[in-house]
């Protein structure tokens, strides 16, 4: 069902965007930067015919997207899919050590016992912190879904008015007015977050994700004709002086920053 897929896609997008959006919100209480994003998308006004279908479309969407449905998406997805992933991340001792020292255990050539001892000294509450962040994330996402639901209901009403004729809307409304239709609308959201989906996806990882192994070679081929980022050594004295003036960094700090950026870019490739 289109609206269910749209809602679940939005949930995934919102999850990925949560951190930068939160950062923008903290830095800019007026939300000006977020408001600017809305100007990127041009929306055609409804035609008179579509406007005439809007009341019927809104009635259909109210049945397909009943109050609280997006919270059910949130709950089922978090408990069935994201929950186990976050739980595994919350117990990742190697990531905790890297966050505390800037080095992964393998970089320091130390084992689990040494990692645990180090963390006990410098960050004994790392598990509690990870759990608190997970809980906070779920709370924020739940709030976002609650606020998003009426927006989704309005926009999907317009989309239904645009994409379906009056006769089609009558037929759709007829189905979703039946007990079976109402049950389908409600259960489809819960099914979207069922862990069975993730289990199926990872049951044959070679089949589904095998192409990822080819990504480095594909990336190299795709970027073969694209000039590489210039290194500090490749810059002229004039360029170095100008960069130091613009950034306020010393020559050593600038070289170190460019080297770190180059290494990060290489890892990403």
mmCIF file of C-alpha atoms in Angstrom:
data_model
loop_
_atom_site.group_PDB
_atom_site.id
_atom_site.type_symbol
_atom_site.label_atom_id
_atom_site.label_comp_id
_atom_site.label_asym_id
_atom_site.label_seq_id
_atom_site.Cartn_x
_atom_site.Cartn_y
_atom_site.Cartn_z
ATOM 1 C CA UNK A 1 0.000 0.000 0.000
ATOM 2 C CA UNK A 2 1.485 3.319 -1.094
ATOM 3 C CA UNK A 3 0.815 5.259 2.085
ATOM 4 C CA UNK A 4 2.301 2.546 4.307
ATOM 5 C CA UNK A 5 5.458 2.393 2.212
ATOM 6 C CA UNK A 6 5.712 6.171 2.220
ATOM 7 C CA UNK A 7 5.309 6.359 5.967
ATOM 8 C CA UNK A 8 7.887 3.647 6.590
ATOM 9 C CA UNK A 9 10.305 5.245 4.150
ATOM 10 C CA UNK A 10 9.887 8.522 5.976
ATOM 11 C CA UNK A 11 10.584 6.745 9.251
ATOM 12 C CA UNK A 12 13.849 5.401 7.870
ATOM 13 C CA UNK A 13 14.801 8.779 6.459
ATOM 14 C CA UNK A 14 13.920 10.493 9.695
ATOM 15 C CA UNK A 15 16.062 8.048 11.640
ATOM 16 C CA UNK A 16 19.071 8.734 9.447
ATOM 17 C CA UNK A 17 18.509 12.472 9.562
ATOM 18 C CA UNK A 18 17.808 12.690 13.269
ATOM 19 C CA UNK A 19 21.321 13.649 14.419
ATOM 20 C CA UNK A 20 22.024 16.478 11.934
ATOM 21 C CA UNK A 21 18.475 17.808 12.272
ATOM 22 C CA UNK A 22 18.817 17.868 16.045
ATOM 23 C CA UNK A 23 22.134 19.667 15.721
ATOM 24 C CA UNK A 24 20.573 22.304 13.470
ATOM 25 C CA UNK A 25 17.674 22.719 15.874
ATOM 26 C CA UNK A 26 20.062 23.281 18.777
ATOM 27 C CA UNK A 27 22.222 25.777 16.890
ATOM 28 C CA UNK A 28 19.305 27.656 15.329
ATOM 29 C CA UNK A 29 16.204 27.881 17.548
ATOM 30 C CA UNK A 30 14.315 29.672 14.753
ATOM 31 C CA UNK A 31 14.705 26.597 12.545
ATOM 32 C CA UNK A 32 15.681 28.821 9.638
ATOM 33 C CA UNK A 33 18.039 26.238 8.192
ATOM 34 C CA UNK A 34 15.371 23.541 8.304
ATOM 35 C CA UNK A 35 12.820 25.876 6.762
ATOM 36 C CA UNK A 36 15.211 26.482 3.865
ATOM 37 C CA UNK A 37 15.094 22.775 3.044
ATOM 38 C CA UNK A 38 11.418 23.094 2.254
ATOM 39 C CA UNK A 39 12.175 25.580 -0.510
ATOM 40 C CA UNK A 40 14.124 22.900 -2.370
ATOM 41 C CA UNK A 41 10.934 21.077 -3.354
ATOM 42 C CA UNK A 42 8.552 22.639 -5.860
ATOM 43 C CA UNK A 43 4.923 21.604 -5.420
ATOM 44 C CA UNK A 44 2.315 22.144 -8.103
ATOM 45 C CA UNK A 45 -1.037 23.447 -6.814
ATOM 46 C CA UNK A 46 -4.018 21.132 -7.114
ATOM 47 C CA UNK A 47 -6.184 21.531 -10.168
ATOM 48 C CA UNK A 48 -9.895 22.329 -9.685
ATOM 49 C CA UNK A 49 -10.723 18.686 -10.455
ATOM 50 C CA UNK A 50 -8.230 17.462 -7.856
ATOM 51 C CA UNK A 51 -9.570 19.940 -5.315
ATOM 52 C CA UNK A 52 -13.030 18.531 -5.896
ATOM 53 C CA UNK A 53 -11.756 15.017 -5.130
ATOM 54 C CA UNK A 54 -9.889 16.124 -1.998
ATOM 55 C CA UNK A 55 -12.750 15.567 0.508
ATOM 56 C CA UNK A 56 -13.245 12.009 -0.730
ATOM 57 C CA UNK A 57 -9.492 11.405 -0.707
ATOM 58 C CA UNK A 58 -9.216 12.743 2.845
ATOM 59 C CA UNK A 59 -11.925 10.334 3.989
ATOM 60 C CA UNK A 60 -10.026 7.424 2.449
ATOM 61 C CA UNK A 61 -6.720 8.445 4.022
ATOM 62 C CA UNK A 62 -8.302 8.819 7.462
ATOM 63 C CA UNK A 63 -9.236 5.154 7.253
ATOM 64 C CA UNK A 64 -5.898 4.044 5.833
ATOM 65 C CA UNK A 65 -3.866 6.159 8.256
ATOM 66 C CA UNK A 66 -5.912 6.087 11.465
ATOM 67 C CA UNK A 67 -4.842 8.023 14.504
ATOM 68 C CA UNK A 68 -1.841 6.424 16.180
ATOM 69 C CA UNK A 69 -0.873 4.326 13.134
ATOM 70 C CA UNK A 70 2.528 5.938 12.692
ATOM 71 C CA UNK A 71 3.308 5.361 16.344
ATOM 72 C CA UNK A 72 2.620 1.678 15.685
ATOM 73 C CA UNK A 73 5.160 1.845 12.856
ATOM 74 C CA UNK A 74 7.593 3.436 15.278
ATOM 75 C CA UNK A 75 6.970 0.853 17.991
ATOM 76 C CA UNK A 76 7.127 -2.194 15.742
ATOM 77 C CA UNK A 77 10.203 -0.959 13.884
ATOM 78 C CA UNK A 78 12.055 -0.034 17.055
ATOM 79 C CA UNK A 79 11.202 -3.204 18.929
ATOM 80 C CA UNK A 80 11.511 -5.598 16.016
ATOM 81 C CA UNK A 81 14.277 -4.120 13.871
ATOM 82 C CA UNK A 82 16.157 -1.176 15.353
ATOM 83 C CA UNK A 83 16.052 -2.457 18.921
ATOM 84 C CA UNK A 84 18.278 -5.500 18.346
ATOM 85 C CA UNK A 85 20.687 -3.402 16.259
ATOM 86 C CA UNK A 86 20.937 -0.734 18.943
ATOM 87 C CA UNK A 87 21.332 -3.373 21.632
ATOM 88 C CA UNK A 88 24.285 -4.840 19.764
ATOM 89 C CA UNK A 89 25.774 -1.368 19.287
ATOM 90 C CA UNK A 90 25.270 -0.517 22.944
ATOM 91 C CA UNK A 91 27.441 -3.488 23.928
ATOM 92 C CA UNK A 92 30.219 -2.773 21.413
ATOM 93 C CA UNK A 93 33.249 -2.485 23.686
ATOM 94 C CA UNK A 94 35.567 -1.778 20.772
ATOM 95 C CA UNK A 95 33.497 1.218 19.682
ATOM 96 C CA UNK A 96 33.421 2.474 23.266
ATOM 97 C CA UNK A 97 37.207 2.272 23.496
ATOM 98 C CA UNK A 98 37.612 4.086 20.205
ATOM 99 C CA UNK A 99 35.245 6.779 21.405
ATOM 100 C CA UNK A 100 37.241 7.177 24.610
ATOM 101 C CA UNK A 101 40.776 7.032 23.232
ATOM 102 C CA UNK A 102 40.421 7.600 19.518
ATOM 103 C CA UNK A 103 41.882 4.171 18.771
ATOM 104 C CA UNK A 104 40.229 0.834 18.075
ATOM 105 C CA UNK A 105 41.451 -2.189 20.081
ATOM 106 C CA UNK A 106 43.081 -3.692 17.006
ATOM 107 C CA UNK A 107 45.074 -0.498 16.445
ATOM 108 C CA UNK A 108 46.473 -0.787 19.956
ATOM 109 C CA UNK A 109 46.881 -4.562 19.631
ATOM 110 C CA UNK A 110 45.035 -5.213 22.894
ATOM 111 C CA UNK A 111 42.507 -7.855 23.817
ATOM 112 C CA UNK A 112 39.098 -7.781 25.475
ATOM 113 C CA UNK A 113 40.458 -7.900 29.018
ATOM 114 C CA UNK A 114 42.704 -4.915 28.467
ATOM 115 C CA UNK A 115 39.907 -3.020 26.718
ATOM 116 C CA UNK A 116 37.594 -3.644 29.640
ATOM 117 C CA UNK A 117 40.216 -2.505 32.131
ATOM 118 C CA UNK A 118 40.886 0.699 30.199
ATOM 119 C CA UNK A 119 37.194 1.516 29.935
ATOM 120 C CA UNK A 120 36.692 0.798 33.627
ATOM 121 C CA UNK A 121 39.287 3.453 34.384
ATOM 122 C CA UNK A 122 38.303 6.207 31.974
ATOM 123 C CA UNK A 123 34.672 5.553 31.075
ATOM 124 C CA UNK A 124 33.011 3.065 33.420
ATOM 125 C CA UNK A 125 29.496 4.291 32.506
ATOM 126 C CA UNK A 126 29.741 3.772 28.736
ATOM 127 C CA UNK A 127 26.997 1.141 28.641
ATOM 128 C CA UNK A 128 24.633 3.315 30.679
ATOM 129 C CA UNK A 129 25.387 6.243 28.380
ATOM 130 C CA UNK A 130 24.663 4.204 25.247
ATOM 131 C CA UNK A 131 21.407 2.978 26.740
ATOM 132 C CA UNK A 132 20.400 6.516 27.679
ATOM 133 C CA UNK A 133 21.093 7.673 24.121
ATOM 134 C CA UNK A 134 19.017 4.798 22.717
ATOM 135 C CA UNK A 135 16.128 5.647 25.025
ATOM 136 C CA UNK A 136 16.383 9.317 24.122
ATOM 137 C CA UNK A 137 16.437 8.462 20.408
ATOM 138 C CA UNK A 138 13.286 6.369 20.729
ATOM 139 C CA UNK A 139 11.561 9.157 22.644
ATOM 140 C CA UNK A 140 12.527 11.751 20.036
ATOM 141 C CA UNK A 141 11.450 9.501 17.172
ATOM 142 C CA UNK A 142 8.130 8.790 18.884
ATOM 143 C CA UNK A 143 7.529 12.506 19.282
ATOM 144 C CA UNK A 144 8.475 13.077 15.661
ATOM 145 C CA UNK A 145 6.053 10.393 14.476
ATOM 146 C CA UNK A 146 3.237 11.870 16.566
ATOM 147 C CA UNK A 147 3.843 15.300 15.040
ATOM 148 C CA UNK A 148 4.300 13.889 11.539
ATOM 149 C CA UNK A 149 1.051 11.927 11.430
ATOM 150 C CA UNK A 150 -1.365 14.823 10.709
ATOM 151 C CA UNK A 151 1.105 16.225 8.176
ATOM 152 C CA UNK A 152 1.237 12.852 6.451
ATOM 153 C CA UNK A 153 -2.542 12.615 6.525
ATOM 154 C CA UNK A 154 -2.864 15.970 4.775
ATOM 155 C CA UNK A 155 -0.222 15.361 2.128
ATOM 156 C CA UNK A 156 -1.422 11.832 1.376
ATOM 157 C CA UNK A 157 -4.949 13.183 0.954
ATOM 158 C CA UNK A 158 -3.622 15.485 -1.744
ATOM 159 C CA UNK A 159 -1.689 12.648 -3.381
ATOM 160 C CA UNK A 160 -4.762 10.428 -3.432
ATOM 161 C CA UNK A 161 -6.775 13.272 -4.974
ATOM 162 C CA UNK A 162 -4.068 13.682 -7.622
ATOM 163 C CA UNK A 163 -3.485 10.036 -8.515
ATOM 164 C CA UNK A 164 -6.978 8.516 -8.266
ATOM 165 C CA UNK A 165 -10.225 9.333 -10.007
ATOM 166 C CA UNK A 166 -13.453 9.860 -8.102
ATOM 167 C CA UNK A 167 -14.625 6.381 -9.086
ATOM 168 C CA UNK A 168 -11.377 4.802 -7.900
ATOM 169 C CA UNK A 169 -11.580 6.669 -4.607
ATOM 170 C CA UNK A 170 -15.108 5.360 -4.098
ATOM 171 C CA UNK A 171 -13.895 1.798 -4.675
ATOM 172 C CA UNK A 172 -10.910 2.251 -2.356
ATOM 173 C CA UNK A 173 -13.113 3.794 0.304
ATOM 174 C CA UNK A 174 -15.519 0.877 -0.024
ATOM 175 C CA UNK A 175 -12.801 -1.642 0.748
ATOM 176 C CA UNK A 176 -11.346 0.266 3.673
ATOM 177 C CA UNK A 177 -14.810 0.727 5.122
ATOM 178 C CA UNK A 178 -15.120 -3.036 5.573
ATOM 179 C CA UNK A 179 -13.785 -4.813 8.669
ATOM 180 C CA UNK A 180 -11.214 -6.585 6.497
ATOM 181 C CA UNK A 181 -10.078 -3.307 4.972
ATOM 182 C CA UNK A 182 -9.722 -1.604 8.325
ATOM 183 C CA UNK A 183 -7.809 -4.586 9.671
ATOM 184 C CA UNK A 184 -5.493 -4.576 6.659
ATOM 185 C CA UNK A 185 -4.806 -0.853 7.035
ATOM 186 C CA UNK A 186 -3.892 -1.267 10.693
ATOM 187 C CA UNK A 187 -1.928 -4.528 10.429
ATOM 188 C CA UNK A 188 0.096 -3.447 7.409
ATOM 189 C CA UNK A 189 1.935 -0.913 9.550
ATOM 190 C CA UNK A 190 2.817 -3.481 12.184
ATOM 191 C CA UNK A 191 3.984 -5.907 9.496
ATOM 192 C CA UNK A 192 6.344 -3.288 8.077
ATOM 193 C CA UNK A 193 8.446 -3.468 11.231
ATOM 194 C CA UNK A 194 8.289 -7.210 11.758
ATOM 195 C CA UNK A 195 11.736 -8.746 12.444
ATOM 196 C CA UNK A 196 10.843 -11.534 10.005
ATOM 197 C CA UNK A 197 11.669 -9.052 7.216
ATOM 198 C CA UNK A 198 15.179 -8.423 8.546
ATOM 199 C CA UNK A 199 15.693 -12.123 9.178
ATOM 200 C CA UNK A 200 14.819 -12.855 5.561
ATOM 201 C CA UNK A 201 17.116 -10.108 4.284
ATOM 202 C CA UNK A 202 20.115 -11.509 6.135
ATOM 203 C CA UNK A 203 19.311 -15.188 5.585
ATOM 204 C CA UNK A 204 21.242 -15.134 2.296
ATOM 205 C CA UNK A 205 23.716 -12.252 2.674
ATOM 206 C CA UNK A 206 25.804 -13.251 -0.341
ATOM 207 C CA UNK A 207 22.769 -13.054 -2.591
ATOM 208 C CA UNK A 208 21.522 -9.724 -1.311
ATOM 209 C CA UNK A 209 24.717 -7.924 -0.334
ATOM 210 C CA UNK A 210 27.301 -9.644 -2.505
ATOM 211 C CA UNK A 211 27.651 -6.586 -4.723
ATOM 212 C CA UNK A 212 28.976 -4.607 -1.763
ATOM 213 C CA UNK A 213 32.206 -6.581 -2.009
ATOM 214 C CA UNK A 214 32.669 -5.070 -5.473
ATOM 215 C CA UNK A 215 32.080 -1.530 -4.243
ATOM 216 C CA UNK A 216 35.772 -0.517 -3.867
ATOM 217 C CA UNK A 217 36.546 -1.590 -7.428
ATOM 218 C CA UNK A 218 33.372 0.045 -8.735
ATOM 219 C CA UNK A 219 34.184 3.237 -6.841
ATOM 220 C CA UNK A 220 37.703 3.275 -8.246
ATOM 221 C CA UNK A 221 36.372 2.869 -11.769
ATOM 222 C CA UNK A 222 33.707 5.529 -11.296
ATOM 223 C CA UNK A 223 36.258 8.046 -9.999
ATOM 224 C CA UNK A 224 39.027 7.160 -12.424
ATOM 225 C CA UNK A 225 38.586 10.384 -14.425
ATOM 226 C CA UNK A 226 37.827 12.606 -11.426
ATOM 227 C CA UNK A 227 40.797 14.588 -10.074
ATOM 228 C CA UNK A 228 41.851 13.641 -6.562
ATOM 229 C CA UNK A 229 41.683 16.072 -3.664
ATOM 230 C CA UNK A 230 44.908 18.072 -3.532
ATOM 231 C CA UNK A 231 47.292 17.305 -0.699
ATOM 232 C CA UNK A 232 49.098 19.893 1.394
ATOM 233 C CA UNK A 233 52.332 19.120 -0.444
ATOM 234 C CA UNK A 234 50.674 19.905 -3.779
ATOM 235 C CA UNK A 235 49.611 23.382 -2.735
ATOM 236 C CA UNK A 236 51.641 26.398 -3.710
ATOM 237 C CA UNK A 237 53.097 28.652 -1.036
ATOM 238 C CA UNK A 238 50.511 31.272 -2.030
ATOM 239 C CA UNK A 239 47.654 28.814 -1.623
ATOM 240 C CA UNK A 240 48.990 27.643 1.744
ATOM 241 C CA UNK A 241 49.296 31.199 3.013
ATOM 242 C CA UNK A 242 45.793 32.036 1.812
ATOM 243 C CA UNK A 243 44.332 28.910 3.442
ATOM 244 C CA UNK A 244 46.063 29.688 6.721
ATOM 245 C CA UNK A 245 44.632 33.201 6.632
ATOM 246 C CA UNK A 246 41.135 31.969 5.798
ATOM 247 C CA UNK A 247 41.078 29.153 8.349
ATOM 248 C CA UNK A 248 43.196 30.645 11.106
ATOM 249 C CA UNK A 249 45.203 27.409 11.229
ATOM 250 C CA UNK A 250 48.951 27.153 11.420
ATOM 251 C CA UNK A 251 50.863 25.412 8.658
ATOM 252 C CA UNK A 252 51.259 22.318 10.838
ATOM 253 C CA UNK A 253 47.593 22.248 11.833
ATOM 254 C CA UNK A 254 46.482 22.754 8.245
ATOM 255 C CA UNK A 255 48.699 19.948 6.970
ATOM 256 C CA UNK A 256 47.473 17.638 9.721
ATOM 257 C CA UNK A 257 43.828 18.488 9.034
ATOM 258 C CA UNK A 258 44.191 17.912 5.292
ATOM 259 C CA UNK A 259 45.968 14.620 5.910
ATOM 260 C CA UNK A 260 43.211 13.457 8.272
ATOM 261 C CA UNK A 261 40.543 14.482 5.743
ATOM 262 C CA UNK A 262 42.348 12.588 2.974
ATOM 263 C CA UNK A 263 42.574 9.465 5.127
ATOM 264 C CA UNK A 264 38.901 9.691 6.024
ATOM 265 C CA UNK A 265 38.011 10.083 2.352
ATOM 266 C CA UNK A 266 40.142 7.067 1.448
ATOM 267 C CA UNK A 267 38.392 4.958 4.092
ATOM 268 C CA UNK A 268 35.016 6.022 2.723
ATOM 269 C CA UNK A 269 36.036 4.823 -0.708
#
